[in-house]
Coordinates of C-alpha atoms and ligand atoms in Angstrom, one line a residue:
M28 CA 15.1 44.5 5.7
P29 CA 17.4 41.5 5.7
I30 CA 18.7 40.1 9.0
Q31 CA 21.9 41.8 10.0
I32 CA 24.0 42.0 13.2
L33 CA 23.4 45.3 15.0
A34 CA 26.4 47.7 15.3
T35 CA 27.9 47.9 18.7
E36 CA 26.7 51.5 19.1
V37 CA 23.1 50.3 18.7
V38 CA 23.7 47.3 21.0
S39 CA 25.0 49.5 23.7
K40 CA 21.7 51.4 23.6
I41 CA 19.3 48.5 24.0
A42 CA 18.0 47.2 27.3
A43 CA 19.6 43.9 26.9
G44 CA 19.3 41.0 29.3
E45 CA 18.0 37.6 29.9
V46 CA 14.8 36.9 28.0
V47 CA 14.3 33.2 28.9
E48 CA 13.2 33.2 32.4
R49 CA 10.6 30.5 32.2
P50 CA 8.8 28.5 29.5
A51 CA 6.2 31.2 29.0
S52 CA 9.0 33.6 28.0
V53 CA 9.9 31.3 25.2
V54 CA 6.3 31.2 24.0
K55 CA 6.1 35.0 24.2
E56 CA 9.2 35.6 22.1
L57 CA 8.1 33.1 19.5
I58 CA 4.6 34.5 19.3
E59 CA 6.1 38.0 18.9
N60 CA 8.3 36.8 16.1
S61 CA 5.3 35.3 14.3
L62 CA 3.3 38.5 14.7
D63 CA 6.2 40.6 13.4
A64 CA 6.4 38.3 10.4
G65 CA 2.8 39.2 9.6
A66 CA 1.3 35.8 10.4
T67 CA -2.5 35.5 10.4
Q68 CA -2.5 32.0 11.9
I69 CA -0.4 31.0 14.9
A70 CA -0.5 27.6 16.4
I71 CA 1.1 27.1 19.8
E72 CA 1.8 23.7 21.6
A73 CA 3.3 23.1 24.9
Q74 CA 4.0 19.9 26.8
G75 CA 5.2 19.3 30.4
G76 CA 4.7 23.0 31.3
G77 CA 6.7 24.0 28.2
V78 CA 9.9 22.3 29.6
E79 CA 9.5 19.2 27.4
L80 CA 8.3 21.0 24.3
V81 CA 7.2 24.4 23.0
K82 CA 6.2 24.6 19.4
V83 CA 5.0 27.7 17.6
S84 CA 4.0 27.5 13.9
D85 CA 3.0 30.4 11.8
N86 CA 2.0 31.3 8.2
G87 CA 4.1 34.5 8.2
A88 CA 6.8 35.8 5.9
G89 CA 9.4 33.1 6.7
I90 CA 13.2 33.5 6.7
P91 CA 15.2 33.3 3.5
A92 CA 17.6 30.3 3.4
S93 CA 20.6 32.7 3.3
E94 CA 19.6 34.3 6.6
V95 CA 18.3 31.4 8.8
E96 CA 21.6 30.8 10.5
L97 CA 22.2 34.4 11.1
A98 CA 18.9 34.6 13.0
F99 CA 20.5 32.7 15.8
H100 CA 23.4 35.1 16.2
R101 CA 23.2 37.5 19.1
Y102 CA 21.9 41.0 18.1
A103 CA 21.0 39.8 14.6
T104 CA 17.7 41.3 13.6
S105 CA 15.8 42.3 10.5
K106 CA 13.7 44.8 12.5
I107 CA 16.0 47.8 13.2
G108 CA 19.2 48.9 11.5
N109 CA 20.4 52.0 13.2
L110 CA 20.1 54.3 16.2
D111 CA 17.3 56.3 14.5
D112 CA 15.2 53.1 14.2
L113 CA 15.4 52.7 17.9
E114 CA 13.4 55.9 18.4
K115 CA 10.5 54.6 16.4
I116 CA 10.1 50.9 17.0
S117 CA 7.0 49.5 15.3
S118 CA 7.7 45.8 15.6
L119 CA 7.4 43.7 18.8
G120 CA 10.9 42.5 18.7
F121 CA 14.0 44.6 17.9
R122 CA 16.9 43.3 19.9
G123 CA 17.9 40.2 18.0
E124 CA 18.3 38.3 21.2
A125 CA 15.4 35.9 21.5
L126 CA 16.4 33.1 19.2
P127 CA 20.1 32.9 20.3
S128 CA 19.0 33.1 24.0
I129 CA 16.5 30.3 23.6
A130 CA 19.0 28.2 21.6
A131 CA 21.6 28.6 24.4
V132 CA 19.3 26.9 26.9
A133 CA 17.4 24.3 24.9
E134 CA 17.4 22.1 21.8
V135 CA 15.9 24.1 18.9
E136 CA 14.5 23.2 15.5
I137 CA 13.4 25.7 12.9
L138 CA 11.7 25.0 9.6
T139 CA 11.0 28.1 7.5
Q140 CA 10.1 29.0 4.0
T141 CA 9.4 32.3 2.2
S142 CA 6.9 32.7 -0.6
S143 CA 9.6 33.2 -3.2
E144 CA 11.4 29.9 -2.3
T145 CA 10.4 26.5 -3.6
V146 CA 12.1 24.7 -0.7
G147 CA 12.5 25.7 2.9
S148 CA 15.3 25.5 5.4
Y149 CA 15.6 23.3 8.3
L150 CA 18.1 23.8 11.2
Y151 CA 18.7 21.8 14.3
L152 CA 20.7 23.5 17.1
R153 CA 22.0 22.1 20.3
K154 CA 23.6 24.3 23.0
G155 CA 23.4 27.1 20.5
E156 CA 25.4 25.3 17.8
V157 CA 23.9 24.2 14.5
V158 CA 24.2 20.4 14.4
R159 CA 22.0 19.6 11.4
K160 CA 21.1 21.7 8.3
E161 CA 18.8 20.5 5.5
S162 CA 16.4 21.7 2.8
Q163 CA 12.8 20.8 3.4
A164 CA 9.7 22.0 1.8
R165 CA 6.7 23.4 3.7
P166 CA 4.0 26.1 3.0
R167 CA 5.1 29.7 3.6
G168 CA 5.8 30.3 7.3
T169 CA 8.0 29.3 10.2
T170 CA 7.8 26.6 12.8
V171 CA 10.1 26.8 15.8
T172 CA 10.3 23.8 18.2
V173 CA 12.0 24.1 21.5
R174 CA 12.8 20.9 23.5
R175 CA 14.3 20.1 26.9
L176 CA 14.4 23.7 28.1
F177 CA 17.0 24.3 30.8
R178 CA 18.1 20.6 30.7
Y179 CA 21.7 21.6 31.2
F180 CA 20.7 24.2 33.8
P181 CA 19.4 22.3 36.8
A182 CA 19.4 25.4 38.9
R183 CA 16.9 27.0 36.6
L184 CA 14.8 23.9 36.3
K185 CA 14.5 23.8 40.1
F186 CA 13.3 27.3 40.1
L187 CA 10.4 26.6 37.9
K188 CA 7.0 25.9 39.4
S189 CA 4.9 22.8 38.6
A190 CA 3.9 22.0 35.1
T191 CA 0.4 23.1 35.9
T192 CA 1.6 26.5 37.0
E193 CA 3.8 26.9 33.9
N194 CA 0.9 25.8 31.7
S195 CA -1.3 28.4 33.3
H196 CA 1.3 31.1 32.5
I197 CA 1.4 30.0 28.9
A198 CA -2.4 29.9 28.7
H199 CA -2.6 33.4 30.1
L200 CA 0.0 34.7 27.8
A201 CA -1.6 33.2 24.7
S202 CA -4.9 34.6 25.7
Q203 CA -3.4 38.1 26.0
Y204 CA -1.9 38.0 22.5
A205 CA -5.2 36.7 21.2
L206 CA -6.9 39.7 22.8
A207 CA -4.3 42.1 21.3
F208 CA -4.6 40.6 17.8
P209 CA -8.3 39.7 17.2
E210 CA -7.5 39.4 13.4
V211 CA -5.0 36.7 14.0
Q212 CA -6.2 33.1 14.5
F213 CA -4.6 31.6 17.6
S214 CA -4.7 28.1 18.7
L215 CA -3.1 26.6 21.8
A216 CA -2.8 23.0 22.9
L217 CA -1.4 22.1 26.3
D218 CA -0.3 18.5 26.8
K219 CA -2.2 17.8 23.6
R220 CA -5.5 19.1 25.0
P221 CA -7.0 22.0 23.1
S222 CA -7.0 25.0 25.3
L223 CA -7.7 28.0 23.1
H224 CA -8.9 28.6 19.6
T225 CA -9.8 32.0 18.2
T226 CA -11.3 32.6 14.8
G227 CA -9.2 35.5 13.7
N228 CA -12.3 37.4 12.5
G229 CA -11.1 40.7 13.9
D230 CA -13.8 41.0 16.5
L231 CA -12.5 41.7 20.0
R232 CA -15.8 40.7 21.6
D233 CA -15.6 37.3 20.0
V234 CA -12.1 36.8 21.4
M235 CA -13.3 37.8 24.8
S236 CA -16.1 35.3 24.5
T237 CA -13.7 32.5 23.6
I238 CA -11.5 33.3 26.6
Y239 CA -13.9 34.4 29.3
G240 CA -17.2 33.0 28.1
S241 CA -20.0 34.5 26.1
E242 CA -22.1 35.8 28.9
L243 CA -19.2 38.0 30.2
A244 CA -18.3 39.1 26.7
Q245 CA -21.9 40.2 25.9
R246 CA -22.0 42.4 28.9
M247 CA -18.8 44.3 28.2
L248 CA -19.1 47.9 27.2
S249 CA -17.3 49.5 24.2
A250 CA -14.8 52.2 25.0
E251 CA -13.6 54.4 22.2
R252 CA -11.8 57.8 22.3
E253 CA -9.4 59.6 20.1
D254 CA -7.5 62.8 20.8
A255 CA -4.5 64.5 19.3
L256 CA -2.1 62.2 21.1
A257 CA -3.6 58.7 21.1
K258 CA -6.5 56.5 20.0
I259 CA -8.0 54.4 22.7
S260 CA -10.4 51.5 22.1
G261 CA -11.5 48.4 23.8
L262 CA -14.0 46.8 26.1
T263 CA -14.7 47.5 29.7
S264 CA -17.0 45.9 32.3
P265 CA -20.1 47.3 33.7
P266 CA -19.8 47.9 37.5
S267 CA -21.9 44.8 38.1
L268 CA -19.2 42.6 36.6
A269 CA -16.3 43.1 38.9
R270 CA -13.5 40.7 39.9
S271 CA -11.6 40.3 43.0
N272 CA -8.2 41.0 41.5
R273 CA -6.5 42.8 38.7
N274 CA -5.8 39.7 36.5
Y275 CA -8.6 40.8 34.2
L276 CA -7.0 44.1 33.1
S277 CA -5.2 43.8 29.8
F278 CA -3.5 46.7 28.2
F279 CA -1.9 46.9 24.7
V280 CA 0.1 49.8 23.6
N281 CA 0.8 49.9 19.9
R282 CA -0.3 46.2 20.1
R283 CA 2.3 45.3 22.6
W284 CA 1.0 43.6 25.8
V285 CA 2.2 45.7 28.7
H286 CA 2.1 45.8 32.4
S287 CA 1.4 49.3 33.4
G288 CA 0.6 50.7 36.8
L289 CA -0.4 53.9 35.2
L290 CA -3.0 52.3 32.9
S291 CA -4.4 50.2 35.7
R292 CA -4.8 53.2 37.9
A293 CA -6.4 55.2 35.1
T294 CA -8.9 52.4 34.6
E295 CA -9.7 52.0 38.2
E296 CA -10.1 55.7 38.6
A297 CA -12.9 55.6 36.1
Y298 CA -14.8 53.2 38.4
H299 CA -14.2 55.3 41.5
G300 CA -17.2 55.0 43.7
L301 CA -18.8 52.3 41.5
L302 CA -17.0 49.3 42.9
M303 CA -16.7 48.0 46.4
D304 CA -13.4 47.9 48.1
G305 CA -11.3 45.0 46.8
Q306 CA -13.2 44.8 43.6
H307 CA -11.6 45.4 40.2
P308 CA -13.0 45.9 36.7
I309 CA -12.4 43.7 33.7
A310 CA -11.0 45.7 30.8
V311 CA -9.2 45.1 27.5
I312 CA -7.8 48.4 26.3
S313 CA -5.7 49.1 23.3
I314 CA -3.8 52.4 22.9
S315 CA -2.2 53.4 19.7
L316 CA 0.0 56.5 19.4
P317 CA 3.0 57.6 17.4
A318 CA 6.1 55.4 18.1
Q319 CA 8.0 58.5 19.1
E320 CA 5.6 59.1 22.0
L321 CA 6.8 55.9 23.6
D322 CA 9.9 54.2 25.0
V323 CA 9.7 50.4 24.8
N324 CA 13.4 50.0 25.3
I325 CA 13.5 50.1 29.1
H326 CA 13.0 46.5 30.1
P327 CA 14.6 43.3 28.6
A328 CA 11.3 41.5 28.4
K329 CA 9.8 44.6 26.7
A330 CA 6.8 44.3 29.0
Q331 CA 7.3 47.8 30.4
I332 CA 7.0 51.0 28.5
K333 CA 7.3 54.7 29.2
F334 CA 5.0 57.3 27.8
C335 CA 6.4 60.7 27.0
H336 CA 3.1 62.3 28.0
E337 CA 1.9 60.2 30.9
Q338 CA -0.7 62.6 32.2
S339 CA -2.5 62.9 28.9
I340 CA -2.5 59.1 28.5
F341 CA -3.8 58.7 32.0
G342 CA -6.6 61.2 31.4
G343 CA -7.4 59.8 28.0
V344 CA -7.9 56.2 29.3
Q345 CA -9.9 57.4 32.3
K346 CA -12.2 59.4 30.1
A347 CA -12.6 56.7 27.5
I348 CA -13.8 54.3 30.2
E349 CA -15.9 56.9 32.0
E350 CA -17.7 57.7 28.8
A351 CA -18.4 54.0 28.2
L352 CA -19.8 53.7 31.7
V353 CA -22.0 56.8 31.3
R354 CA -23.3 55.9 27.9
T355 CA -24.8 52.7 29.2
P356 CA -27.3 53.1 31.9
I357 CA -26.7 50.3 34.3
A358 CA -28.2 49.1 37.6
S359 CA -24.9 49.8 39.3
S360 CA -23.7 48.5 42.5
K361 CA -23.0 52.0 43.7
P362 CA -22.7 52.2 47.5
V363 CA -26.0 52.9 49.0
P364 CA -26.8 56.5 49.9
F365 CA -25.9 57.4 53.4
S366 CA -28.9 57.0 55.6
I367 CA -29.4 56.1 59.2
S368 CA -32.2 53.7 60.0
F369 CA -32.5 52.9 63.6
G370 CA -34.2 49.7 64.4
Q371 CA -36.2 49.4 67.5
W372 CA -34.2 49.7 70.6
Q373 CA -33.3 46.3 71.7
S374 CA -33.7 45.0 75.2
P375 CA -30.3 43.8 76.3
R376 CA -29.7 40.2 75.4
M377 CA -27.6 39.2 78.4
I378 CA -26.9 42.3 80.3
T379 CA -29.3 42.7 83.1
D380 CA -30.7 46.1 83.6
N381 CA -28.9 46.9 86.8
E382 CA -25.5 46.2 85.2
P383 CA -23.8 49.5 84.3
V384 CA -23.7 49.6 80.6
F385 CA -20.7 52.0 80.3
A386 CA -18.6 50.3 82.9
V387 CA -15.0 50.7 82.1
S388 CA -13.7 47.2 82.1
Q389 CA -10.4 45.6 80.8
L390 CA -11.5 43.4 78.0
P391 CA -9.3 40.6 76.6
T392 CA -8.4 41.8 73.2
L393 CA -9.9 39.0 71.2
E394 CA -13.1 38.2 72.9
L395 CA -16.2 40.2 72.4
P396 CA -18.1 41.7 75.2
V397 CA -21.9 41.2 75.4
L398 CA -23.4 43.6 73.0
R399 CA -26.8 45.2 72.5
V400 CA -28.0 46.0 69.0
L401 CA -29.2 49.6 68.6
G402 CA -29.8 49.7 64.9
Q403 CA -28.3 49.6 61.4
L404 CA -26.5 52.4 59.7
A405 CA -26.5 52.8 55.9
N406 CA -27.7 49.2 55.6
T407 CA -24.1 48.3 56.1
Y408 CA -23.1 48.8 59.7
I409 CA -24.6 47.5 62.9
I410 CA -24.6 49.9 65.8
A411 CA -24.3 48.2 69.1
E412 CA -23.7 49.2 72.7
G413 CA -21.4 47.3 75.0
P414 CA -20.1 47.6 78.5
D415 CA -17.4 49.9 77.3
G416 CA -19.0 52.2 74.8
L417 CA -20.2 52.1 71.2
Y418 CA -19.5 49.4 68.6
L419 CA -19.9 49.8 64.9
M420 CA -19.8 46.5 63.1
D421 CA -19.4 45.9 59.4
Q422 CA -22.1 43.4 58.7
H423 CA -20.3 41.8 55.6
A424 CA -17.0 41.5 57.4
A425 CA -18.6 40.1 60.5
H426 CA -20.6 37.5 58.6
E427 CA -17.5 36.6 56.6
R428 CA -15.6 35.8 59.8
I429 CA -18.5 33.6 61.0
L430 CA -18.7 31.7 57.7
Y431 CA -14.9 31.3 57.4
D432 CA -14.6 29.7 60.8
R433 CA -17.5 27.4 60.1
I434 CA -16.3 26.3 56.7
L435 CA -12.8 25.5 58.0
T436 CA -14.2 23.6 61.0
Q437 CA -16.6 21.5 58.8
W438 CA -13.7 20.8 56.4
A439 CA -11.3 19.8 59.2
Q440 CA -13.9 17.5 60.6
K441 CA -14.8 16.1 57.2
E442 CA -18.4 17.1 57.7
V443 CA -18.9 19.6 55.0
E444 CA -22.6 20.3 54.3
V445 CA -23.4 20.1 50.7
Q446 CA -26.1 21.8 48.8
G447 CA -27.2 20.1 45.5
L448 CA -28.3 22.3 42.7
L449 CA -31.7 21.5 41.2
Q450 CA -30.4 22.6 37.8
P451 CA -26.8 22.0 37.3
L452 CA -25.0 25.2 36.3
T453 CA -22.6 25.4 33.4
I454 CA -19.4 27.5 33.8
E455 CA -17.2 28.5 30.9
L456 CA -13.6 28.9 32.0
S457 CA -10.7 30.8 30.4
P458 CA -7.7 28.7 29.4
R459 CA -5.9 29.8 32.5
E460 CA -8.8 29.1 34.8
K461 CA -9.2 25.7 33.3
E462 CA -5.6 24.8 34.3
T463 CA -6.3 25.9 37.8
M464 CA -9.5 23.9 37.9
E465 CA -7.8 20.8 36.8
A466 CA -5.1 21.2 39.5
G467 CA -7.6 22.2 42.2
K468 CA -10.5 19.8 41.5
E469 CA -9.9 17.5 44.4
S470 CA -9.4 20.3 46.9
L471 CA -12.7 21.8 45.8
A472 CA -14.4 18.5 46.2
E473 CA -13.3 18.3 49.8
F474 CA -15.2 21.5 50.4
G475 CA -18.4 20.2 48.9
F476 CA -18.1 21.2 45.2
S477 CA -19.2 18.7 42.7
I478 CA -17.8 19.8 39.4
E479 CA -17.4 17.7 36.3
P480 CA -15.9 18.5 32.9
F481 CA -18.5 19.3 30.2
G482 CA -16.8 19.9 26.9
D483 CA -13.8 21.9 26.1
R484 CA -13.5 24.5 28.8
S485 CA -17.0 24.1 30.3
Y486 CA -17.8 22.4 33.5
L487 CA -21.1 21.3 35.1
I488 CA -21.6 22.3 38.7
R489 CA -23.9 19.9 40.5
A490 CA -23.4 20.8 44.1
I491 CA -21.8 23.5 46.2
P492 CA -20.9 23.9 49.9
A493 CA -24.1 24.7 51.7
L494 CA -22.5 27.7 53.4
G495 CA -22.0 29.3 50.1
A496 CA -25.6 28.8 49.1
G497 CA -26.6 32.5 49.0
A498 CA -23.8 33.4 46.6
N499 CA -23.7 33.8 42.8
V500 CA -22.1 30.5 42.2
I501 CA -20.4 31.4 38.9
E502 CA -18.8 34.5 40.4
M503 CA -17.8 32.6 43.5
I504 CA -16.0 29.9 41.4
S505 CA -14.2 32.4 39.2
A506 CA -13.0 34.2 42.3
L507 CA -11.9 31.0 43.9
L508 CA -9.9 30.0 40.8
D509 CA -8.3 33.4 40.7
S510 CA -7.2 33.1 44.3
L511 CA -5.9 29.5 43.8
A512 CA -4.0 30.6 40.7
N513 CA -2.0 33.1 42.7
R514 CA 0.9 31.0 43.8
E515 CA 2.9 33.9 45.0
S516 CA 0.6 34.1 48.0
L517 CA 1.7 31.9 50.9
I518 CA -1.8 31.3 52.2
P519 CA -2.6 27.6 52.3
W520 CA -5.1 26.5 49.7
E521 CA -7.7 25.5 52.2
E522 CA -7.7 28.9 53.7
K523 CA -8.0 30.5 50.3
I524 CA -11.0 28.4 49.5
A525 CA -12.6 29.1 52.9
E526 CA -11.9 32.8 52.4
S527 CA -13.5 33.0 48.9
L528 CA -16.5 31.0 50.0
A529 CA -17.0 33.1 53.1
C530 CA -16.6 36.3 51.1
H531 CA -19.2 35.3 48.5
G532 CA -21.6 33.6 50.9
A533 CA -21.7 36.5 53.4
I534 CA -24.5 39.1 53.5
R535 CA -23.6 42.2 51.5
A536 CA -23.2 45.7 52.5
G537 CA -26.4 47.5 51.5
Q538 CA -28.7 44.8 52.7
Q539 CA -31.3 45.7 55.2
L540 CA -31.3 43.5 58.3
K541 CA -34.0 42.8 60.8
S542 CA -33.2 43.3 64.4
E543 CA -33.3 39.5 65.1
E544 CA -30.9 39.0 62.2
M545 CA -28.5 41.5 63.6
R546 CA -28.7 40.0 67.1
E547 CA -28.1 36.6 65.7
L548 CA -25.1 37.8 63.7
I549 CA -23.5 39.3 66.8
K550 CA -24.2 36.2 68.8
Q551 CA -22.5 34.0 66.2
L552 CA -19.6 36.4 65.9
E553 CA -19.0 36.2 69.6
Q554 CA -18.4 32.5 69.1
T555 CA -15.7 32.8 66.5
K556 CA -12.0 32.6 67.3
Q557 CA -11.2 36.1 66.1
P558 CA -14.3 38.2 66.1
R559 CA -12.5 41.4 65.6
A560 CA -11.1 40.8 62.1
C561 CA -12.5 39.4 58.9
P562 CA -10.4 36.6 57.2
H563 CA -8.7 39.3 55.0
G564 CA -7.5 41.0 58.1
R565 CA -9.9 44.0 57.9
P566 CA -11.6 44.9 61.2
T567 CA -15.1 43.7 61.6
M568 CA -15.8 46.5 64.1
I569 CA -14.8 49.9 65.3
H570 CA -15.0 50.5 69.0
L571 CA -15.6 54.0 70.6
S572 CA -15.0 53.6 74.3
A573 CA -17.1 55.4 76.9
H574 CA -13.9 57.3 77.8
Q575 CA -13.3 58.4 74.2
L576 CA -17.0 59.6 73.9
D577 CA -16.7 61.5 77.2
K578 CA -13.6 63.1 75.9
E579 CA -15.0 64.0 72.5
F580 CA -18.0 65.7 74.2
G581 CA -15.7 67.6 76.6
R582 CA -17.1 65.9 79.6
I583 CA -13.7 65.1 80.8
G584 CA -10.4 66.8 80.1
Ligands
ADP21 P1 14.2 40.1 17.0 O1 12.8 39.6 17.0 O2 14.5 41.0 18.1 O3 14.6 40.7 15.7 P2 14.9 37.3 17.3 O4 16.1 36.6 17.8 O5 13.6 37.0 18.0 O6 15.2 38.9 17.3 O7 14.7 36.9 15.8 C1 15.8 37.2 14.9 C2 15.3 37.4 13.5 O8 14.8 36.2 13.0 C3 14.2 38.4 13.3 O9 14.6 39.7 13.2 C4 13.5 37.9 12.1 O10 14.1 38.4 10.9 C5 13.8 36.4 12.1 N1 12.6 35.6 12.6 C6 12.5 35.0 13.8 N2 11.3 34.4 13.9 C7 10.7 34.5 12.7 C8 9.4 34.1 12.2 N3 8.6 33.3 13.0 N4 9.1 34.4 11.0 C9 9.9 35.2 10.2 N5 11.1 35.6 10.6 C10 11.5 35.3 11.9
MG22 MG1 12.0 38.4 18.4

């Protein structure tokens, strides 16, 4: 339908509001417009974190000359006409707000041509007003260029994060749309560096491979399921491929990229018991269902949706993923079966035999009393006895604490031990990870990483910190980049790095330990600053005092 201004009764029903929060919001709105116009090729460029320049070109339907100016009017849209249309939105945009909102806070150029025109239209707008208007030819499609975003809004500019952060938002966003539309060819250049290029061949696995690397993409499992309500399809990770945060969960509902707690929970529910605490799956899940089953009109950025039948959708997604997990037999990282293996009874390390073992003593809260190892439980916990009762220690958390302290000490003293790799490893990064890597390279070097660029989004790892030597280096680096990318967290970067290194370098739950190893672990834990908590703040140990034991057994009242 032609572009027209929505009637007030329709406007009053749409969740209107500010759409231009940051440069990535501009990119989002422009990509959505290109997709709505049926483009099969979309080229995105950004410079200076998107503040200097954002440019999105497509080969979509274009806008007829007679309607171009109208497109910049508030509530002018070609996508819905009346209240009924609002009930069954099938396009990504529908509020007619993006172009005018962007033009109000930046300088905007548009060049567009439809297939029936021999010449296209060019408009130049400043502060929302058309200042130049020309005819110019181009192939069918539309190019929108946005310059000097927020220039006249210093307060907003101040609110923006560094260009690197804004770039990484843009990279993430473009990656998500590429995953949602595998049949569309996307390219992204950030500060003139190519950052992403998908082929548009329609294969989701190929897009995943471009974004997350081919090794990861190959290991992903296909999930498919269709019931009366919805069709669910996508790729989901085997349990052995977990990540330390939820950034790798992507959901698309009727091809709209959405943030949905419901869908995240449904996905994670399917992995219940398969992943360790704090681990999350990687999944790209598309859901398609009748437009009437969905309300997309509840949030100005259109990133949130509401399902009419939430429970069925939850169940459907969970089942689709469970079926994918069951179909593929995998050496899973399921928690080890519960078994108690008592090592030999240890002779006390420092307690002399005539010292009462269960003496009730007031212990300073942080320091650890002298402990005697009794055995290992479920290959995960160390059982020890101290002057005041029983101690159950989480071997992973305890080792994490030890490594964390050592890593930070070595770093502070500039005496980081480095471990060279015999064979350099290649790591393929997603566009977003690459932005973080570029920003964090020097910090990583201070901790003993030697990483050099090796092609587009690949890097060669030549050396790593010696204390992380036992770890899966690739997974360790991805987790590190994830944690560094999270700018909301107030933890200083050196602590983030130490935390990630410690977590990956530490012995795992499920690993059988020899008595000497357990004793050594406790000895080293005693020397740390905070032996009772791991760097994430989880306890390293549980203490059952002699008094509590006596009480539980009814020895005392
Ligand atoms: P909405 O997408 O909600 O309709 P916008 O302000 O984003 O509102 O766009 C206004 C109108 O301009 C759209 O309805 C569409 O008709 C037209 N338009 C915008 N971008 C493009 C594009 N890349 N290709 C074709 N038409 C476009
Ligand atoms: Mg739009």
